[in-house]
């Protein structure tokens, strides 16, 4: 059994469900540390007093909020903790919402909620009600001296709790001043893009996306450990200019499958210059005969689980 | 303007769109500086080579991986890039899926994609319009900061929003957590219906703007008071509410019914208040709840119909 990281109660109405919280995710990053390039030695981070220039033990360090240049309000650990008051150990559910209304950008961290002591019955009840109503409970709880907005949902046999971002923490695109196209995409381009979308249509199967980069980095580490040279990366390819439609049609031809007559018709219309095909090595892109295309379509899996890493 | 975290290409089929990636999260946290307690002067962090005991400039720092035998393999940024040259510069769209097939458990961090120039803007507009009309989201992958990211991309307010996702093996199995539950008696139909009635009574549209970060507000208030030289005292722990200690064997049905009665009573008085307010115009006093008042009079009305 995994270790719980928090014990408390989920409260909705007068129903109190004793629960335990567990991490639902773990990072599988390759552990890399900072090292000195010249001798490979470890890098230490030292805290120095800027005035005295000497190293300072952690016990002498305090937290200060800068109110103006070089002027700080110092808060003790207790004062920072006072912002929340004592931990109540309750997740208070205030509202329920349709879970499809929540934009994914709001989800921050995910936890599994398991039943606590004597909580099994009420847990099953809450789970059943969340599952059947397809609603998410929105509430708050204090965790590590910080009040969080949370959503709880039923996922398969368990309840999941997500901490949520606040609306003012999400940036709007307006500040980014995105470039605007000179000419809007044409109807034909949109239709062709739709066909490409349809060809790449799939069901989300998380298992089919493996982290191949992790393996690639590990392979490189092994190679380097044996003293082999590391190949230099190739230069960033130039982006193909213009002829969007040509690229779309070449993509359609490349991924092969034609679904329905509309697709076939549209493609045959464009046997004339297929634009300048981008430089990217495209397996099958040189095959021009419709027969060959269809043959690849028949044998090729609907979705390539992994595009070959370079 | 914000700084781009990554620049590269978004690629679907043979169409390549030069894009820049920006964080969609604004840092609203209150940041503290580390100070040296006795003299309140700022703390500086120095990176020091443990071997030579001297400060090392950032340009001389590389990544290292420790082998089982204790030796280290040093990796420069270009070594890491060489492990996946294409993925380091290209977000390859591999599939289009239904948004609701992706469980939020997979969601990690939100970003925004912006076209790099006017030429790119056209292909960008094409992709976002095609996606908007199909209602699908794109799945792809790329490498940023020595980490491969599975990403989902969806049109949002004229832009493409990208969310990094966790790989399947980064989401823990939940089987063990639910293990003991099968042996517990399933809730009765009546209990589930009552619980669902509570959910229906408390249902509101999701309006994220209505939720305020109270932690941030409290911390700001404390800083303000301290600045004025006031003393900050720890609030006294609330005495445990003796009224409703959880009973050893909880009376679920009783709690459900009592909750419903209270919520409906509250809702009924609220509807009455709201309709009174409406005649006066827009100055409806919000109920004293902290959160956005449910503004679904239709729902409330049906609830009040149940009143005797």
Coordinates of C-alpha atoms in Angstrom, one line a residue:
Chain A
X1 CA 0.0 0.0 0.0
X2 CA 1.4 3.4 -0.9
X3 CA 2.0 5.8 2.0
X4 CA -0.7 8.5 2.5
X5 CA 0.4 12.1 2.6
X6 CA -2.5 13.6 4.4
X7 CA -5.4 12.4 6.6
X8 CA -8.6 14.2 7.0
X9 CA -12.3 14.4 6.1
X10 CA -14.2 15.2 3.0
X11 CA -17.4 17.0 4.0
X12 CA -20.4 17.5 1.8
X13 CA -23.6 18.6 3.4
X14 CA -23.5 16.9 6.8
X15 CA -21.9 13.8 5.5
X16 CA -18.3 13.4 6.6
X17 CA -16.0 11.0 4.8
X18 CA -12.8 10.1 6.6
X19 CA -10.1 10.0 3.9
X20 CA -6.4 9.6 3.2
X21 CA -4.6 11.3 0.3
X22 CA -2.0 9.7 -1.9
X23 CA 0.1 11.2 -4.7
X24 CA -1.5 10.1 -8.0
X25 CA 1.6 10.9 -10.2
X26 CA 5.3 10.6 -10.1
X27 CA 7.9 12.1 -12.3
X28 CA 10.1 9.7 -14.3
X29 CA 12.7 12.2 -15.2
X30 CA 16.2 11.0 -15.7
X31 CA 18.0 12.2 -12.5
X32 CA 20.6 14.7 -13.7
X33 CA 22.7 16.9 -11.4
X34 CA 24.7 20.0 -12.0
X35 CA 28.5 19.3 -12.4
X36 CA 31.5 21.3 -13.2
X37 CA 32.4 20.9 -16.9
X38 CA 36.2 21.0 -16.3
X39 CA 36.6 18.4 -13.6
X40 CA 33.2 16.8 -13.3
X41 CA 33.0 17.8 -9.6
X42 CA 29.8 18.4 -7.8
X43 CA 28.4 22.0 -7.7
X44 CA 27.5 23.2 -4.3
X45 CA 25.0 26.0 -3.7
X46 CA 26.3 28.3 -1.0
X47 CA 24.3 30.9 0.8
X48 CA 26.3 34.0 1.5
X49 CA 25.4 37.2 3.3
X50 CA 25.8 39.9 0.7
X51 CA 27.1 42.4 3.3
X52 CA 29.6 40.2 5.1
X53 CA 30.4 38.0 2.2
X54 CA 30.6 34.9 4.4
X55 CA 28.6 31.7 4.3
X56 CA 25.5 31.8 6.5
X57 CA 24.0 28.8 8.2
X58 CA 20.4 28.0 7.4
X59 CA 19.3 28.8 11.0
X60 CA 20.3 32.5 10.5
X61 CA 18.2 32.9 7.3
X62 CA 14.8 34.6 7.5
X63 CA 12.1 35.4 4.9
X64 CA 11.6 39.0 3.8
X65 CA 9.1 40.6 1.6
X66 CA 10.6 43.5 -0.4
X67 CA 8.4 46.5 0.0
X68 CA 10.7 48.9 -1.8
X69 CA 14.3 48.7 -2.9
X70 CA 16.4 47.2 -0.1
X71 CA 13.6 47.5 2.4
X72 CA 12.0 44.3 3.6
X73 CA 9.3 43.2 5.9
X74 CA 10.6 40.2 7.7
X75 CA 8.1 37.4 8.5
X76 CA 8.8 34.5 10.8
X77 CA 7.8 31.0 9.9
X78 CA 4.9 31.3 12.4
X79 CA 3.7 34.5 10.9
X80 CA 3.6 32.9 7.4
X81 CA 1.7 30.0 8.9
X82 CA -0.7 32.4 10.5
X83 CA -2.0 33.3 7.0
X84 CA -3.9 30.1 7.1
X85 CA -4.6 29.5 10.7
X86 CA -4.6 26.0 12.1
X87 CA -5.0 23.2 9.6
X88 CA -8.6 22.1 9.8
X89 CA -8.0 18.7 8.1
X90 CA -11.3 19.1 6.2
X91 CA -11.9 19.2 2.5
X92 CA -15.1 21.3 2.5
X93 CA -17.1 20.7 -0.7
X94 CA -19.1 23.8 -1.5
X95 CA -20.4 23.3 -5.0
X96 CA -20.8 20.7 -7.6
X97 CA -20.1 21.5 -11.3
X98 CA -20.4 19.7 -14.6
X99 CA -16.9 18.3 -15.0
X100 CA -16.8 19.0 -18.7
X101 CA -17.0 22.7 -17.9
X102 CA -13.6 22.8 -16.3
X103 CA -10.8 23.8 -18.7
X104 CA -7.8 21.5 -18.3
X105 CA -5.6 24.5 -17.6
X106 CA -7.2 24.8 -14.2
X107 CA -5.9 21.4 -13.0
X108 CA -2.7 21.7 -11.0
X109 CA -1.7 18.6 -9.1
X110 CA -3.6 15.3 -8.7
X111 CA -4.0 13.0 -5.8
X112 CA -5.9 9.8 -5.1
X113 CA -8.4 10.0 -2.2
X114 CA -8.7 6.7 -0.3
X115 CA -11.0 5.8 2.5
X116 CA -9.8 6.6 6.0
X117 CA -10.6 4.8 9.2
X118 CA -14.3 3.7 9.3
X119 CA -14.8 5.7 6.1
X120 CA -15.4 2.9 3.7
X121 CA -19.1 3.1 3.6
X122 CA -19.4 6.9 3.2
X123 CA -16.6 6.8 0.7
X124 CA -18.4 4.3 -1.5
X125 CA -21.5 6.5 -1.3
X126 CA -19.7 9.7 -2.3
X127 CA -18.0 7.8 -5.1
X128 CA -21.2 6.4 -6.4
X129 CA -22.9 9.8 -6.3
X130 CA -20.0 11.5 -8.1
X131 CA -19.8 8.8 -10.7
X132 CA -23.5 8.6 -11.5
X133 CA -24.0 12.4 -11.6
X134 CA -20.8 13.0 -13.6
X135 CA -20.2 16.0 -11.4
X136 CA -17.1 17.3 -9.8
X137 CA -17.2 18.7 -6.2
X138 CA -15.5 22.0 -5.8
X139 CA -14.1 22.8 -2.4
X140 CA -11.2 24.0 -0.4
X141 CA -8.6 22.6 1.9
X142 CA -5.4 23.6 3.7
X143 CA -2.4 21.6 2.8
X144 CA 1.1 22.5 3.8
X145 CA 0.0 25.8 5.2
X146 CA -1.6 26.9 2.0
X147 CA -5.3 27.0 1.2
X148 CA -6.1 25.3 -2.1
X149 CA -9.1 25.3 -4.3
X150 CA -9.8 21.6 -5.2
X151 CA -12.0 19.5 -7.4
X152 CA -12.9 16.0 -6.6
X153 CA -14.1 13.5 -9.2
X154 CA -14.8 9.8 -9.4
X155 CA -12.3 8.0 -11.7
X156 CA -12.9 4.3 -12.1
X157 CA -12.9 2.9 -8.6
X158 CA -11.5 5.8 -6.7
X159 CA -12.0 9.4 -6.0
X160 CA -9.4 11.8 -7.4
X161 CA -8.6 15.2 -5.9
X162 CA -7.1 17.9 -8.1
X163 CA -5.7 21.2 -6.7
X164 CA -6.8 23.9 -9.0
X165 CA -5.3 27.1 -10.3
X166 CA -7.2 30.4 -9.7
X167 CA -8.6 32.2 -12.6
X168 CA -6.2 35.2 -12.2
X169 CA -3.3 32.8 -12.4
X170 CA -4.0 32.0 -16.0
X171 CA -2.6 34.3 -18.6
X172 CA -4.8 35.5 -21.5
X173 CA -3.4 35.4 -25.0
X174 CA -4.1 39.1 -25.5
X175 CA -0.8 40.1 -23.8
X176 CA 1.1 38.0 -26.3
X177 CA 0.1 40.0 -29.4
X178 CA 0.1 37.1 -31.8
X179 CA 0.9 37.7 -35.4
X180 CA -2.2 37.8 -37.6
X181 CA -2.3 36.2 -41.1
X182 CA -2.4 38.5 -44.1
X183 CA -4.9 36.3 -45.8
X184 CA -7.3 33.9 -44.1
X185 CA -7.2 30.2 -44.9
X186 CA -9.4 29.4 -47.9
X187 CA -12.3 27.0 -47.9
X188 CA -10.3 24.5 -49.9
X189 CA -7.5 24.6 -47.4
X190 CA -9.8 24.2 -44.5
X191 CA -11.5 21.2 -46.2
X192 CA -8.2 19.6 -46.9
X193 CA -7.0 20.2 -43.3
X194 CA -10.2 18.6 -42.1
X195 CA -9.4 15.5 -44.2
X196 CA -6.0 15.4 -42.6
X197 CA -7.5 15.7 -39.1
X198 CA -9.9 12.8 -39.9
X199 CA -7.0 10.6 -41.1
X200 CA -5.2 11.2 -37.8
X201 CA -8.3 10.6 -35.8
X202 CA -7.7 8.2 -32.9
X203 CA -8.8 7.2 -29.5
X204 CA -6.7 8.4 -26.6
X205 CA -4.8 5.4 -25.3
X206 CA -2.2 6.7 -22.9
X207 CA -0.3 3.4 -22.9
X208 CA 0.6 3.8 -26.6
X209 CA 2.7 6.9 -25.9
X210 CA 6.0 5.8 -24.5
X211 CA 8.6 8.2 -23.4
X212 CA 11.1 7.4 -26.1
X213 CA 13.3 10.4 -25.2
X214 CA 14.1 8.8 -21.8
X215 CA 15.4 5.7 -23.6
X216 CA 17.3 7.9 -26.1
X217 CA 19.1 9.8 -23.4
X218 CA 19.9 6.6 -21.5
X219 CA 21.3 5.1 -24.6
X220 CA 23.4 8.1 -25.2
X221 CA 24.6 8.1 -21.6
X222 CA 25.7 4.4 -22.0
X223 CA 27.5 5.2 -25.2
X224 CA 29.3 8.1 -23.6
X225 CA 30.2 6.1 -20.6
X226 CA 32.1 3.8 -23.0
X227 CA 34.0 6.8 -24.3
X228 CA 32.2 7.0 -27.7
X229 CA 31.8 10.3 -29.3
X230 CA 28.4 12.0 -29.3
X231 CA 27.2 13.1 -32.7
X232 CA 26.5 16.7 -33.0
X233 CA 22.9 17.7 -33.5
X234 CA 21.8 18.7 -37.0
X235 CA 20.8 22.2 -37.7
X236 CA 17.2 23.4 -37.3
X237 CA 15.5 22.9 -40.6
X238 CA 14.1 25.8 -42.5
X239 CA 10.4 26.2 -42.4
X240 CA 8.7 25.8 -45.7
X241 CA 7.3 29.0 -47.0
X242 CA 3.9 29.4 -48.6
X243 CA 1.9 26.7 -50.4
X244 CA 0.0 25.5 -47.5
X245 CA -2.4 23.6 -49.7
X246 CA 0.4 21.7 -51.4
X247 CA 1.8 20.7 -48.0
X248 CA -1.6 19.6 -46.8
X249 CA -2.2 17.5 -49.9
X250 CA 1.2 15.9 -49.8
X251 CA 0.5 15.1 -46.1
X252 CA -2.8 13.5 -47.1
X253 CA -1.1 11.4 -49.7
X254 CA 1.7 10.5 -47.3
X255 CA -0.5 9.2 -44.6
X256 CA -2.3 7.3 -47.3
X257 CA -5.8 6.3 -46.2
X258 CA -8.5 8.0 -48.2
X259 CA -11.8 7.9 -46.6
X260 CA -14.8 8.4 -48.7
X261 CA -15.1 9.8 -52.2
X262 CA -14.7 13.4 -51.2
X263 CA -11.1 12.7 -50.2
X264 CA -10.3 10.9 -53.4
X265 CA -11.8 13.6 -55.6
X266 CA -10.0 16.4 -53.8
X267 CA -6.7 14.7 -54.2
X268 CA -7.1 13.9 -57.8
X269 CA -7.8 17.5 -58.5
X270 CA -4.4 18.4 -57.3
X271 CA -2.2 16.1 -59.4
X272 CA -0.7 19.3 -60.8
X273 CA 2.1 20.8 -58.8
X274 CA 2.0 19.4 -55.3
X275 CA 3.9 22.4 -54.2
X276 CA 7.4 22.2 -53.0
X277 CA 7.4 19.2 -50.6
X278 CA 9.1 20.2 -47.4
X279 CA 12.6 18.8 -46.9
X280 CA 11.6 16.5 -44.2
X281 CA 12.3 12.8 -45.1
X282 CA 8.9 11.5 -45.6
X283 CA 8.6 7.7 -46.1
X284 CA 6.3 7.0 -48.9
X285 CA 6.1 10.6 -50.0
X286 CA 7.8 9.9 -53.3
X287 CA 5.4 7.2 -54.2
X288 CA 3.0 8.9 -56.6
X289 CA 0.8 6.1 -57.8
X290 CA -2.6 6.0 -56.2
X291 CA -2.4 2.2 -56.1
X292 CA 0.7 2.3 -54.0
X293 CA -0.9 4.8 -51.7
X294 CA -3.8 2.7 -51.1
X295 CA -1.7 -0.4 -50.5
X296 CA 0.2 1.4 -47.8
X297 CA -3.0 2.6 -46.3
X298 CA -4.3 -0.9 -46.1
X299 CA -1.3 -2.3 -44.3
X300 CA -0.3 0.7 -42.2
X301 CA -1.8 1.0 -38.7
X302 CA -4.3 3.8 -38.3
X303 CA -2.0 5.7 -36.1
X304 CA 1.7 5.4 -36.0
X305 CA 2.3 4.9 -32.3
X306 CA 5.7 6.6 -32.6
X307 CA 7.0 8.7 -35.3
X308 CA 10.5 7.3 -35.7
X309 CA 12.9 9.5 -33.7
X310 CA 14.8 11.1 -36.5
Chain B
X1 CA 5.6 41.0 -23.0
X2 CA 6.3 37.7 -21.5
X3 CA 9.3 35.7 -22.6
X4 CA 9.0 32.7 -24.9
X5 CA 10.0 29.5 -23.1
X6 CA 10.7 27.5 -26.2
X7 CA 10.6 28.2 -29.9
X8 CA 10.3 25.7 -32.7
X9 CA 7.8 24.2 -35.1
X10 CA 4.4 22.8 -34.7
X11 CA 4.0 20.1 -37.4
X12 CA 1.0 18.3 -38.6
X13 CA 1.4 16.2 -41.7
X14 CA 3.9 18.0 -43.8
X15 CA 2.7 21.4 -42.7
X16 CA 5.2 23.1 -40.4
X17 CA 4.3 26.2 -38.4
X18 CA 7.0 28.1 -36.6
X19 CA 5.7 28.9 -33.1
X20 CA 6.8 30.2 -29.7
X21 CA 5.7 28.7 -26.5
X22 CA 4.6 30.9 -23.5
X23 CA 3.5 29.8 -20.0
X24 CA -0.2 30.2 -19.5
X25 CA 0.4 30.5 -15.8
X26 CA 1.0 33.9 -14.3
X27 CA 2.9 33.8 -11.1
X28 CA 0.7 35.4 -8.5
X29 CA 2.5 33.9 -5.5
X30 CA 3.9 36.3 -3.0
X31 CA 7.7 35.9 -3.2
X32 CA 10.0 36.3 -0.3
X33 CA 13.7 37.0 -0.4
X34 CA 16.0 35.2 1.8
X35 CA 17.7 37.5 4.3
X36 CA 20.5 37.1 6.8
X37 CA 18.6 37.3 10.1
X38 CA 21.1 39.4 12.2
X39 CA 21.6 42.2 9.7
X40 CA 18.6 41.8 7.2
X41 CA 20.9 41.8 4.2
X42 CA 20.0 39.7 1.2
X43 CA 21.4 36.2 0.8
X44 CA 23.3 35.5 -2.4
X45 CA 23.6 32.0 -3.7
X46 CA 26.9 31.1 -5.3
X47 CA 27.6 28.0 -7.3
X48 CA 30.9 26.5 -6.1
X49 CA 32.9 23.7 -7.5
X50 CA 33.2 21.1 -4.7
X51 CA 36.7 20.1 -5.9
X52 CA 38.4 23.4 -6.4
X53 CA 36.3 25.3 -3.8
X54 CA 35.9 28.2 -6.1
X55 CA 32.9 29.9 -7.7
X56 CA 31.9 28.6 -11.1
X57 CA 30.3 30.7 -13.8
X58 CA 27.0 29.3 -15.2
X59 CA 28.7 28.7 -18.6
X60 CA 30.9 26.0 -17.0
X61 CA 28.1 24.0 -15.5
X62 CA 26.8 20.9 -17.3
X63 CA 24.5 18.1 -16.5
X64 CA 25.8 14.9 -14.9
X65 CA 24.4 11.4 -14.7
X66 CA 25.8 9.1 -12.0
X67 CA 26.5 5.6 -13.1
X68 CA 26.1 2.6 -10.8
X69 CA 29.8 2.4 -10.2
X70 CA 29.9 6.0 -9.0
X71 CA 31.4 7.5 -12.1
X72 CA 29.7 10.4 -13.7
X73 CA 28.8 10.9 -17.4
X74 CA 28.8 14.6 -18.2
X75 CA 26.2 15.9 -20.7
X76 CA 26.2 19.2 -22.4
X77 CA 23.1 20.9 -23.7
X78 CA 24.1 19.8 -27.3
X79 CA 24.6 16.2 -26.1
X80 CA 21.0 16.2 -24.8
X81 CA 19.8 17.8 -27.9
X82 CA 21.6 15.1 -30.0
X83 CA 19.5 12.5 -28.2
X84 CA 16.4 13.8 -30.0
X85 CA 17.2 16.5 -32.5
X86 CA 13.9 16.5 -34.1
X87 CA 11.8 16.5 -31.0
X88 CA 13.9 19.2 -29.5
X89 CA 12.7 21.6 -32.2
X90 CA 9.4 20.2 -33.4
X91 CA 6.0 19.4 -31.8
X92 CA 4.8 16.6 -34.0
X93 CA 1.1 16.2 -33.9
X94 CA 0.5 12.4 -34.0
X95 CA -3.3 12.2 -33.5
X96 CA -6.5 14.0 -32.9
X97 CA -8.7 12.8 -30.1
X98 CA -11.9 13.7 -28.2
X99 CA -11.1 16.0 -25.4
X100 CA -13.2 14.1 -22.9
X101 CA -11.1 10.9 -23.5
X102 CA -8.2 12.5 -21.8
X103 CA -8.6 12.2 -18.1
X104 CA -7.5 15.4 -16.2
X105 CA -5.1 13.1 -14.2
X106 CA -2.8 13.4 -17.2
X107 CA -2.8 17.2 -17.3
X108 CA 0.3 18.9 -16.1
X109 CA 1.1 22.5 -17.1
X110 CA -0.7 24.9 -19.4
X111 CA 1.0 27.0 -22.1
X112 CA 0.0 29.1 -25.1
X113 CA 1.4 28.7 -28.6
X114 CA 1.8 31.8 -30.7
X115 CA 2.8 31.9 -34.4
X116 CA 6.2 33.4 -35.0
X117 CA 5.4 35.5 -38.1
X118 CA 2.6 36.3 -40.6
X119 CA 3.4 33.3 -42.8
X120 CA 3.2 31.0 -39.9
X121 CA 0.0 32.8 -38.7
X122 CA -1.9 31.5 -41.7
X123 CA -1.1 27.8 -41.2
X124 CA -1.7 28.4 -37.5
X125 CA -5.1 29.9 -38.2
X126 CA -5.8 27.0 -40.5
X127 CA -5.0 24.4 -37.9
X128 CA -7.0 26.1 -35.1
X129 CA -10.0 26.7 -37.3
X130 CA -10.0 23.1 -38.5
X131 CA -9.7 21.9 -34.9
X132 CA -12.4 24.2 -33.7
X133 CA -14.9 22.9 -36.2
X134 CA -14.0 19.2 -35.6
X135 CA -14.1 19.7 -31.8
X136 CA -11.0 17.5 -31.5
X137 CA -7.8 18.1 -29.6
X138 CA -4.4 17.3 -31.0
X139 CA -1.9 15.0 -29.3
X140 CA 1.8 15.5 -29.9
X141 CA 5.2 15.4 -28.3
X142 CA 8.3 17.5 -28.0
X143 CA 11.4 17.9 -25.8
X144 CA 11.9 21.0 -23.6
X145 CA 14.5 21.4 -20.9
X146 CA 15.8 17.8 -21.3
X147 CA 12.3 16.4 -20.8
X148 CA 10.0 14.8 -23.3
X149 CA 6.5 16.1 -23.1
X150 CA 3.3 14.5 -24.3
X151 CA 1.1 17.4 -25.1
X152 CA -2.5 18.1 -26.0
X153 CA -3.4 21.2 -28.0
X154 CA -6.8 22.8 -28.2
X155 CA -8.1 26.0 -29.7
X156 CA -8.9 28.7 -27.1
X157 CA -10.0 32.2 -27.8
X158 CA -8.3 32.4 -31.1
X159 CA -5.1 30.8 -29.9
X160 CA -3.8 27.3 -29.5
X161 CA -3.5 26.3 -25.9
X162 CA -1.0 23.5 -25.1
X163 CA -1.1 21.4 -22.0
X164 CA 1.9 19.2 -21.1
X165 CA 0.7 15.8 -20.0
X166 CA 2.0 13.0 -17.9
X167 CA 3.1 9.8 -19.6
X168 CA 1.1 6.7 -18.7
X169 CA 3.8 5.4 -16.4
X170 CA 3.9 8.7 -14.5
X171 CA 0.3 8.2 -13.3
X172 CA 0.3 5.7 -10.5
X173 CA -2.1 2.7 -10.5
X174 CA -5.1 3.3 -8.2
X175 CA -5.9 -0.4 -7.6
X176 CA -4.3 -0.6 -4.2
X177 CA -6.2 2.5 -3.0
X178 CA -9.6 1.0 -3.7
X179 CA -8.6 -2.5 -2.7
X180 CA -10.5 -2.8 0.6
X181 CA -13.6 -1.3 -0.7
X182 CA -15.1 -4.2 -2.5
X183 CA -15.7 -6.0 0.8
X184 CA -17.7 -3.1 2.2
X185 CA -21.5 -3.2 1.6
X186 CA -22.5 -1.0 -1.4
X187 CA -24.6 2.0 -0.5
X188 CA -28.3 1.5 -0.9
X189 CA -30.2 3.0 -3.8
X190 CA -31.9 5.4 -1.5
X191 CA -28.6 6.7 -0.1
X192 CA -27.2 7.2 -3.5
X193 CA -30.3 9.1 -4.6
X194 CA -30.2 11.3 -1.6
X195 CA -26.5 12.0 -2.2
X196 CA -27.2 12.9 -5.8
X197 CA -30.0 15.2 -4.7
X198 CA -27.5 17.0 -2.5
X199 CA -25.2 17.3 -5.5
X200 CA -28.1 18.7 -7.6
X201 CA -29.0 21.2 -5.0
X202 CA -25.4 22.5 -4.8
X203 CA -24.8 22.5 -8.5
X204 CA -23.6 25.7 -10.1
X205 CA -22.0 26.5 -13.4
X206 CA -18.2 26.5 -13.2
X207 CA -17.2 30.1 -12.8
X208 CA -13.5 30.1 -11.9
X209 CA -13.4 33.9 -11.5
X210 CA -15.6 33.6 -8.4
X211 CA -12.9 31.8 -6.4
X212 CA -10.4 34.0 -4.8
X213 CA -7.0 32.9 -3.6
X214 CA -7.5 33.5 0.1
X215 CA -4.1 32.3 1.1
X216 CA -2.6 35.1 -1.0
X217 CA -5.0 37.6 0.4
X218 CA -4.2 36.6 4.0
X219 CA -0.5 36.8 3.4
X220 CA -0.8 40.2 1.8
X221 CA -2.8 41.4 4.8
X222 CA -0.2 40.1 7.2
X223 CA 2.6 41.8 5.3
X224 CA 0.7 45.1 5.5
X225 CA 0.1 44.8 9.2
X226 CA 3.6 43.9 9.9
X227 CA 4.8 46.8 7.8
X228 CA 2.8 49.1 10.0
X229 CA 4.6 47.6 13.0
X230 CA 1.7 45.6 14.2
X231 CA 2.2 42.3 15.9
X232 CA 1.0 39.2 14.1
X233 CA -0.3 36.6 16.4
X234 CA -1.2 33.0 15.6
X235 CA -4.9 32.6 15.6
X236 CA -6.2 30.5 18.4
X237 CA -7.0 27.0 17.2
X238 CA -10.7 26.7 16.7
X239 CA -12.3 24.6 19.4
X240 CA -13.4 21.3 17.8
X241 CA -17.0 21.5 17.1
X242 CA -18.5 19.3 19.7
X243 CA -21.9 19.4 18.0
X244 CA -21.3 16.8 15.3
X245 CA -18.5 14.4 16.2
X246 CA -18.4 11.7 13.6
X247 CA -20.1 8.7 15.2
X248 CA -18.3 5.4 15.3
X249 CA -20.8 3.9 12.9
X250 CA -22.0 6.9 11.0
X251 CA -25.7 7.2 10.4
X252 CA -25.3 8.0 6.7
X253 CA -29.0 8.1 5.9
X254 CA -29.7 10.5 8.7
X255 CA -26.8 12.8 7.7
X256 CA -28.0 12.8 4.1
X257 CA -31.6 13.7 5.0
X258 CA -30.6 16.4 7.4
X259 CA -28.2 17.9 4.8
X260 CA -30.9 18.0 2.2
X261 CA -33.4 19.6 4.6
X262 CA -30.9 22.3 5.5
X263 CA -29.8 23.0 2.0
X264 CA -33.3 23.2 0.7
X265 CA -34.3 25.4 3.6
X266 CA -31.4 27.7 2.7
X267 CA -32.1 27.6 -1.0
X268 CA -35.7 28.4 -0.5
X269 CA -35.0 31.5 1.6
X270 CA -32.4 32.5 -1.0
X271 CA -34.8 32.3 -3.9
X272 CA -37.2 34.4 -2.0
X273 CA -34.5 37.0 -1.3
X274 CA -33.3 36.9 -4.9
X275 CA -36.7 37.5 -6.4
X276 CA -37.3 40.3 -4.0
X277 CA -33.9 41.8 -5.1
X278 CA -34.7 41.5 -8.8
X279 CA -37.6 44.0 -8.6
X280 CA -35.1 46.5 -7.2
X281 CA -32.8 46.1 -10.1
X282 CA -29.2 44.8 -10.0
X283 CA -28.4 45.5 -6.4
X284 CA -29.1 42.1 -5.1
X285 CA -27.2 41.5 -1.9
X286 CA -25.2 38.4 -2.4
X287 CA -25.8 35.7 0.1
X288 CA -23.1 35.5 2.7
X289 CA -21.5 32.5 1.2
X290 CA -18.0 33.2 0.0
X291 CA -18.5 31.7 -3.4
X292 CA -20.5 32.8 -6.4
X293 CA -24.1 32.5 -5.6
X294 CA -25.6 29.9 -7.8
X295 CA -27.3 31.9 -10.5
X296 CA -29.7 29.2 -11.8
X297 CA -33.1 30.4 -10.7
X298 CA -34.6 27.8 -12.9
X299 CA -33.0 25.1 -10.9
X300 CA -33.9 26.7 -7.7
X301 CA -37.4 27.2 -8.8
X302 CA -37.8 23.6 -9.4
X303 CA -36.3 23.0 -6.0
X304 CA -38.7 25.3 -4.3
X305 CA -41.6 23.6 -6.0
X306 CA -40.9 20.7 -3.7
X307 CA -41.5 22.9 -0.7
X308 CA -44.8 22.3 0.9

